[in-house]
Short mmCIF file of C-alpha atoms and ligand atoms in Angstrom, two decimals:
data_model
loop_
_atom_site.label_atom_id
_atom_site.label_comp_id
_atom_site.label_asym_id
_atom_site.label_seq_id
_atom_site.Cartn_x
_atom_site.Cartn_y
_atom_site.Cartn_z
CA MET A 1 213.06 149.38 51.73
CA GLY A 2 212.72 150.78 48.21
CA ASP A 3 211.32 147.45 47.32
CA ALA A 4 208.78 147.49 50.15
CA ARG A 5 207.73 150.96 49.20
CA ALA A 6 207.25 150.04 45.49
CA ARG A 7 205.26 146.90 46.35
CA GLY A 8 203.19 148.88 48.80
CA LEU A 9 202.27 151.42 46.15
CA VAL A 10 201.23 148.65 43.76
CA ALA A 11 199.15 147.01 46.48
CA VAL A 12 197.41 150.34 47.22
CA SER A 13 196.51 150.95 43.60
CA ALA A 14 195.32 147.33 43.20
CA ALA A 15 192.74 147.59 45.99
CA ALA A 16 189.31 147.46 44.31
CA SER A 17 187.16 148.27 47.38
CA ALA A 18 187.28 149.97 50.71
CA ASP A 19 187.52 146.53 52.35
CA GLU A 20 190.46 145.55 50.30
CA LEU A 21 192.11 148.86 50.93
CA ALA A 22 191.68 148.38 54.70
CA GLU A 23 193.46 145.04 54.46
CA VAL A 24 196.31 146.66 52.52
CA GLU A 25 196.55 149.28 55.20
CA THR A 26 197.27 146.62 57.87
CA THR A 27 199.84 144.85 55.65
CA LEU A 28 201.58 148.19 54.98
CA PHE A 29 201.59 149.87 58.35
CA GLY A 30 200.92 147.14 60.94
CA ARG A 31 203.60 145.98 63.36
CA LYS A 32 204.26 142.90 61.26
CA SER A 33 204.60 144.84 58.01
CA VAL A 34 207.95 145.12 56.29
CA LEU A 35 208.20 148.85 57.31
CA GLY A 36 207.06 148.00 60.85
CA GLN A 37 209.78 145.43 61.15
CA ILE A 38 212.41 147.80 59.87
CA LYS A 39 211.20 150.27 62.41
CA GLN A 40 211.66 147.77 65.25
CA THR A 41 215.28 147.19 64.15
CA LEU A 42 216.08 150.95 64.24
CA GLY A 43 217.11 150.80 67.95
CA SER A 44 219.80 148.23 67.23
CA LEU A 45 221.48 150.28 64.48
CA ASP A 46 224.40 152.56 65.10
CA HIS A 47 223.83 156.28 65.12
CA GLU A 48 224.77 157.05 61.52
CA HIS A 49 222.73 154.17 60.08
CA ARG A 50 219.76 154.87 62.25
CA ALA A 51 219.49 158.42 60.87
CA THR A 52 219.66 157.32 57.21
CA VAL A 53 217.32 154.36 57.68
CA GLY A 54 214.98 156.44 59.83
CA ARG A 55 214.67 159.13 57.18
CA ALA A 56 214.12 156.64 54.36
CA LEU A 57 211.54 154.86 56.52
CA ASN A 58 209.65 158.11 57.12
CA GLU A 59 209.73 159.00 53.48
CA ALA A 60 208.43 155.60 52.49
CA GLN A 61 205.64 155.71 55.17
CA LEU A 62 204.68 159.21 54.09
CA ALA A 63 204.48 158.30 50.33
CA LEU A 64 202.39 155.21 51.21
CA ARG A 65 200.05 157.20 53.51
CA GLU A 66 199.42 159.75 50.72
CA ALA A 67 198.89 157.02 48.13
CA HIS A 68 196.54 155.26 50.60
CA ALA A 69 194.46 158.46 51.26
CA ALA A 70 194.19 159.20 47.53
CA ALA A 71 193.04 155.67 46.83
CA ALA A 72 190.50 155.82 49.64
CA ASP A 73 189.10 159.11 48.12
CA ASP A 74 188.88 157.53 44.68
CA LEU A 75 187.13 154.49 46.00
CA ALA A 76 184.61 156.60 47.99
CA THR A 77 183.82 158.70 44.85
CA ALA A 78 183.33 155.59 42.72
CA ALA A 79 181.15 153.96 45.35
CA ARG A 80 178.87 157.06 45.56
CA ARG A 81 178.65 157.22 41.78
CA GLU A 82 177.63 153.56 41.68
CA GLN A 83 174.99 154.14 44.36
CA LEU A 84 173.49 157.03 42.43
CA ARG A 85 173.45 155.00 39.27
CA SER A 86 171.70 152.13 40.97
CA GLU A 87 169.12 154.33 42.60
CA GLN A 88 168.30 156.20 39.41
CA LEU A 89 164.67 155.87 38.20
CA ASP A 90 163.80 155.47 34.56
CA LEU A 91 160.96 157.98 33.98
CA THR A 92 160.82 157.77 30.25
CA GLU A 93 157.87 155.41 30.51
CA SER A 94 155.77 157.89 32.48
CA LEU A 95 156.73 160.71 30.15
CA ALA A 96 155.41 158.76 27.23
CA GLY A 97 152.17 158.02 29.13
CA PRO A 98 148.96 160.02 29.28
CA GLY A 99 150.75 163.16 30.53
CA ARG A 100 149.93 165.51 33.36
CA GLY A 101 146.38 166.69 33.81
CA HIS A 102 145.38 170.34 33.78
CA LEU A 103 142.52 172.49 34.92
CA HIS A 104 139.17 172.17 33.13
CA LEU A 105 138.46 174.84 30.56
CA VAL A 106 135.64 176.26 32.74
CA THR A 107 137.91 176.46 35.76
CA GLN A 108 140.61 178.14 33.65
CA THR A 109 138.08 180.67 32.37
CA THR A 110 136.77 181.35 35.85
CA GLU A 111 140.33 181.96 37.15
CA ARG A 112 141.03 184.38 34.27
CA LEU A 113 137.77 186.22 34.90
CA GLU A 114 138.69 186.51 38.62
CA ASP A 115 142.12 187.79 37.75
CA VAL A 116 140.66 190.59 35.53
CA PHE A 117 138.13 191.67 38.13
CA VAL A 118 140.58 191.40 41.02
CA GLY A 119 142.88 193.68 38.94
CA MET A 120 140.10 196.17 38.82
CA GLY A 121 139.77 196.17 42.60
CA PHE A 122 136.96 193.61 43.10
CA THR A 123 136.95 190.90 45.82
CA VAL A 124 135.73 187.33 45.24
CA SER A 125 132.74 186.05 47.18
CA GLU A 126 131.06 182.69 47.27
CA GLY A 127 127.71 181.26 48.55
CA PRO A 128 126.02 177.88 48.88
CA GLN A 129 124.65 175.92 45.87
CA ALA A 130 121.60 174.80 47.84
CA GLU A 131 119.71 178.00 48.67
CA THR A 132 116.40 178.93 50.23
CA ASP A 133 113.63 180.55 48.28
CA TRP A 134 114.36 183.69 50.17
CA TYR A 135 117.86 184.20 48.83
CA ASN A 136 117.27 182.85 45.31
CA PHE A 137 114.02 184.79 44.70
CA GLU A 138 112.30 186.77 47.44
CA ALA A 139 115.16 188.97 48.60
CA LEU A 140 115.82 189.63 44.92
CA ASN A 141 112.36 191.29 44.62
CA LEU A 142 110.77 188.17 43.35
CA PRO A 143 107.94 187.41 45.85
CA ALA A 144 106.06 184.07 45.61
CA ALA A 145 103.94 183.73 42.48
CA HIS A 146 105.78 186.65 40.82
CA PRO A 147 105.33 185.92 37.09
CA ALA A 148 109.05 186.56 36.40
CA ARG A 149 109.90 183.41 38.44
CA SER A 150 109.20 181.50 35.28
CA MET A 151 112.49 183.00 33.87
CA TRP A 152 114.25 180.40 35.96
CA ASP A 153 113.23 176.71 35.73
CA THR A 154 113.96 175.67 39.28
CA LEU A 155 115.04 172.32 40.75
CA TYR A 156 113.57 172.08 44.28
CA LEU A 157 115.12 169.87 46.91
CA ASP A 158 112.97 167.50 49.06
CA LEU A 159 114.74 167.55 52.37
CA GLY A 160 112.01 165.70 54.25
CA GLU A 161 112.47 166.41 57.98
CA ARG A 162 115.89 167.97 57.57
CA THR A 163 116.02 171.61 58.28
CA GLU A 164 119.68 172.31 59.03
CA LEU A 165 120.09 174.44 55.97
CA GLY A 166 118.08 177.04 57.80
CA ASP A 167 115.07 179.03 56.88
CA GLY A 168 116.57 182.29 55.72
CA GLU A 169 114.49 185.27 56.49
CA GLY A 170 110.95 184.58 55.30
CA GLY A 171 111.91 181.25 53.67
CA GLU A 172 110.66 177.81 54.61
CA ALA A 173 113.06 174.98 55.03
CA SER A 174 110.88 173.05 52.53
CA ASN A 175 111.58 175.80 50.01
CA VAL A 176 115.18 174.76 49.56
CA LEU A 177 116.34 174.68 45.97
CA LEU A 178 119.43 174.44 43.83
CA ARG A 179 120.29 178.08 43.04
CA THR A 180 119.26 179.05 39.62
CA HIS A 181 121.72 181.92 39.38
CA THR A 182 124.61 183.49 41.34
CA SER A 183 122.48 186.50 42.28
CA PRO A 184 121.62 185.10 45.75
CA VAL A 185 125.30 185.55 46.63
CA GLN A 186 124.66 189.42 46.24
CA ILE A 187 122.17 189.14 49.06
CA ARG A 188 124.53 187.20 51.27
CA VAL A 189 127.31 189.67 50.73
CA MET A 190 125.08 192.72 51.37
CA GLU A 191 123.69 191.09 54.57
CA VAL A 192 127.01 190.87 56.16
CA GLN A 193 129.16 193.51 54.57
CA PRO A 194 128.40 197.23 54.93
CA PRO A 195 129.02 199.28 51.71
CA PRO A 196 131.20 200.13 49.87
CA ILE A 197 131.04 196.77 48.17
CA TYR A 198 132.94 195.77 45.04
CA THR A 199 132.71 192.05 44.62
CA ILE A 200 132.25 189.22 42.03
CA CYS A 201 130.66 185.92 42.79
CA PRO A 202 131.55 183.04 40.47
CA GLY A 203 129.88 179.64 40.97
CA ARG A 204 127.83 176.69 39.86
CA VAL A 205 124.13 177.12 39.08
CA PHE A 206 121.33 174.69 38.17
CA ARG A 207 118.20 174.89 35.96
CA ARG A 208 115.59 172.35 35.08
CA ASP A 209 116.67 172.14 31.49
CA THR A 210 117.39 169.26 29.10
CA ALA A 211 120.95 169.22 27.86
CA ASP A 212 121.35 170.38 24.24
CA ALA A 213 124.02 172.17 22.26
CA SER A 214 123.51 175.48 24.15
CA HIS A 215 121.88 174.36 27.47
CA MET A 216 123.06 172.27 30.42
CA PRO A 217 121.16 171.65 33.68
CA VAL A 218 124.36 172.49 35.54
CA PHE A 219 126.46 175.46 34.47
CA HIS A 220 128.47 178.34 35.83
CA GLN A 221 127.88 182.07 36.25
CA ILE A 222 129.75 185.03 37.53
CA GLU A 223 127.96 187.84 39.24
CA GLY A 224 129.25 191.33 39.92
CA LEU A 225 128.01 193.69 42.60
CA VAL A 226 128.96 197.24 43.39
CA VAL A 227 127.31 199.33 46.15
CA ASP A 228 128.76 202.70 47.01
CA ARG A 229 127.72 206.37 47.37
CA GLY A 230 126.80 208.00 44.00
CA ILE A 231 127.06 204.98 41.80
CA SER A 232 125.25 205.55 38.51
CA PHE A 233 124.32 203.72 35.31
CA THR A 234 127.54 205.23 33.70
CA ASP A 235 129.63 203.39 36.24
CA LEU A 236 127.94 200.18 35.17
CA ALA A 237 128.51 200.84 31.46
CA GLY A 238 132.18 201.89 32.09
CA THR A 239 132.97 198.86 34.27
CA LEU A 240 131.51 196.45 31.76
CA GLU A 241 133.46 198.11 28.86
CA GLU A 242 136.70 198.11 30.92
CA PHE A 243 136.20 194.40 31.71
CA THR A 244 135.41 193.56 28.08
CA SER A 245 138.58 195.11 26.69
CA ALA A 246 140.68 193.75 29.63
CA TYR A 247 139.46 190.24 29.08
CA PHE A 248 138.91 190.02 25.32
CA GLY A 249 141.36 192.67 24.01
CA LYS A 250 140.96 196.10 22.51
CA ALA A 251 139.12 194.80 19.40
CA ILE A 252 136.11 193.78 21.49
CA SER A 253 133.73 196.34 23.06
CA SER A 254 130.38 196.17 24.87
CA ARG A 255 126.91 197.70 24.43
CA LEU A 256 123.76 197.74 26.52
CA ARG A 257 120.20 197.14 25.52
CA PRO A 258 117.14 197.83 27.65
CA SER A 259 115.73 194.66 29.31
CA TYR A 260 113.96 193.51 32.47
CA PHE A 261 115.04 191.82 35.65
CA PRO A 262 113.08 192.06 38.91
CA PHE A 263 116.23 192.82 40.98
CA THR A 264 117.45 195.79 38.89
CA GLU A 265 115.87 198.98 37.69
CA PRO A 266 116.60 200.01 35.06
CA SER A 267 117.85 196.67 33.65
CA ALA A 268 119.82 195.92 30.58
CA GLU A 269 121.10 193.07 28.51
CA PHE A 270 124.81 193.42 27.69
CA ASP A 271 126.33 192.42 24.36
CA ILE A 272 129.92 192.27 23.28
CA THR A 273 131.44 192.38 19.81
CA CYS A 274 131.27 188.91 18.30
CA VAL A 275 134.63 187.39 19.26
CA LEU A 276 134.77 185.11 16.22
CA CYS A 277 134.22 187.78 13.40
CA GLU A 278 135.16 190.77 15.55
CA GLY A 279 132.02 192.54 14.45
CA SER A 280 131.90 191.89 10.69
CA GLY A 281 129.01 189.45 11.03
CA CYS A 282 129.14 185.62 11.00
CA GLN A 283 126.98 182.55 11.56
CA THR A 284 127.65 182.59 15.36
CA CYS A 285 126.40 186.14 15.83
CA GLY A 286 123.53 185.79 13.35
CA ARG A 287 125.29 188.40 11.13
CA THR A 288 124.77 191.14 13.70
CA GLY A 289 128.37 191.43 14.83
CA TRP A 290 127.27 191.26 18.45
CA ILE A 291 126.66 188.47 20.92
CA GLU A 292 124.61 188.58 24.08
CA LEU A 293 126.68 187.97 27.16
CA GLY A 294 124.50 188.63 30.22
CA GLY A 295 122.16 190.83 32.24
CA CYS A 296 122.83 193.82 34.36
CA GLY A 297 121.24 196.94 35.91
CA MET A 298 120.98 199.23 38.87
CA VAL A 299 120.29 197.38 42.07
CA HIS A 300 116.52 197.77 42.86
CA PRO A 301 115.91 199.78 46.03
CA ASN A 302 113.75 196.89 47.35
CA VAL A 303 116.80 194.56 47.15
CA LEU A 304 118.95 197.09 49.02
CA SER A 305 116.20 197.45 51.70
CA ASN A 306 115.89 193.65 52.02
CA CYS A 307 119.54 193.62 53.01
CA GLY A 308 119.21 196.54 55.48
CA ILE A 309 121.04 199.03 53.16
CA ASP A 310 119.62 202.54 53.01
CA PHE A 311 118.86 203.23 49.35
CA GLU A 312 118.76 206.96 49.94
CA GLU A 313 122.43 206.90 50.85
CA TRP A 314 123.76 204.01 48.72
CA THR A 315 123.22 203.02 45.12
CA GLY A 316 124.65 200.08 43.15
CA PHE A 317 124.83 198.10 40.04
CA ALA A 318 124.93 194.41 39.39
CA PHE A 319 125.56 192.13 36.42
CA GLY A 320 125.66 188.44 35.71
CA PHE A 321 126.71 186.16 32.87
CA GLY A 322 127.39 182.51 31.98
CA ILE A 323 131.04 181.37 32.22
CA ASP A 324 130.61 178.21 30.15
CA ARG A 325 128.99 180.11 27.27
CA LEU A 326 131.81 182.61 27.36
CA ALA A 327 134.41 179.86 27.08
CA LEU A 328 132.35 178.31 24.34
CA MET A 329 132.42 181.43 22.32
CA ARG A 330 135.95 182.28 22.92
CA HIS A 331 137.17 178.92 21.63
CA GLY A 332 134.60 178.48 18.79
CA ILE A 333 133.15 175.34 20.46
CA ASP A 334 129.70 174.57 18.93
CA ASP A 335 128.31 172.13 21.44
CA LEU A 336 128.19 172.91 25.20
CA ARG A 337 127.82 169.19 25.98
CA ASP A 338 131.40 168.57 24.80
CA MET A 339 132.61 170.47 27.84
CA TYR A 340 131.11 167.85 30.18
CA THR A 341 131.41 164.47 28.48
CA ASN A 342 135.03 164.26 29.70
CA ASP A 343 136.48 163.09 26.39
CA THR A 344 140.14 163.83 27.02
CA ARG A 345 140.87 164.31 23.37
CA PHE A 346 138.57 167.40 23.51
CA LEU A 347 139.68 168.57 26.96
CA ALA A 348 143.39 168.26 26.24
CA GLN A 349 143.04 171.03 23.60
CA PHE A 350 142.68 173.74 26.21
N1 DAH B 1 120.70 186.41 37.47
C1 DAH B 1 120.43 186.66 36.10
C2 DAH B 1 120.19 185.39 35.42
O1 DAH B 1 120.62 184.37 35.84
C3 DAH B 1 121.51 187.46 35.45
C4 DAH B 1 121.57 188.85 36.00
C5 DAH B 1 120.85 189.85 35.41
C6 DAH B 1 122.35 189.08 37.08
C7 DAH B 1 120.91 191.10 35.89
C8 DAH B 1 122.42 190.41 37.56
C9 DAH B 1 121.66 191.38 37.00
O2 DAH B 1 123.12 190.71 38.67
O3 DAH B 1 121.72 192.62 37.48
O4 DAH B 1 119.58 185.31 34.37
#
């Protein structure tokens, strides 16, 4: 029996697969196995012998069962390891490839601007890029033939018979254009939302311009609008200063200069400390230490009235500036066209 046990243990450890092990199991424990045959002879043994042989038989069976179970475990682990190895993917080739893409610099800049304003309590609003004359001009206190319309070189859309864009109040369907600024979103917000309003409106705008180092026919602006009780020019100046240091850091501040926009009165142009020389004067800022960022002012009473807001009760301020130009200055890029020619060697830097 000792012999059968030793041979059994060798057979178990020699099994190289689950199938082989299953075969070994039959030869070890089946009725025709050596141990099985010994078991069948037990009945014919005398009492004393039966006890001794029975005990030895049990021990042998137990040892073989244990060895068999351990071998089954080992084989299962090995099989699982082999399966994982064969299913493994070699990703080194894709790592060495062109790499993952990332958001365009203008999108990154827009998201950062939104973060700063949202942190100051503003909401984010959006409006359509194809607008009616009413939203883009008239409601903003720019009636037809107003001389200031020439401040925006406009691309008009020829929609033929299609009128589904709607007329807008006082606008003709044939007067549909590509919005020249984000200011029409102010009107859309004020039409539907009663004050108090604290919102920003980022988005794509269009002008009939030839592309050069500082102009593109398609670019991006961000508009800000606040309407509440008792809002004054100081709130405007404070908000812009707060934004400037939050976005650019403490070294950069803002200043206002008198200007003209039909939709604000009074109006101002707002400058920030030149981000390249931090105010000491360089080529980019024309040695003034300041760069112009955008326009702003107190919302004109006519604009509030056009949106059904009582200008005796509510006052507000608005501002707007170019996002692309801001990104350009911040990164010392000297040609706006680089942003849009999709040369990945340029884009991958940001
Ligand atoms: N919409 C103006 C432009 O595109 C910028 C601007 C100026 C927006 C003054 C404003 C504002 O909201 O108050 O040139």
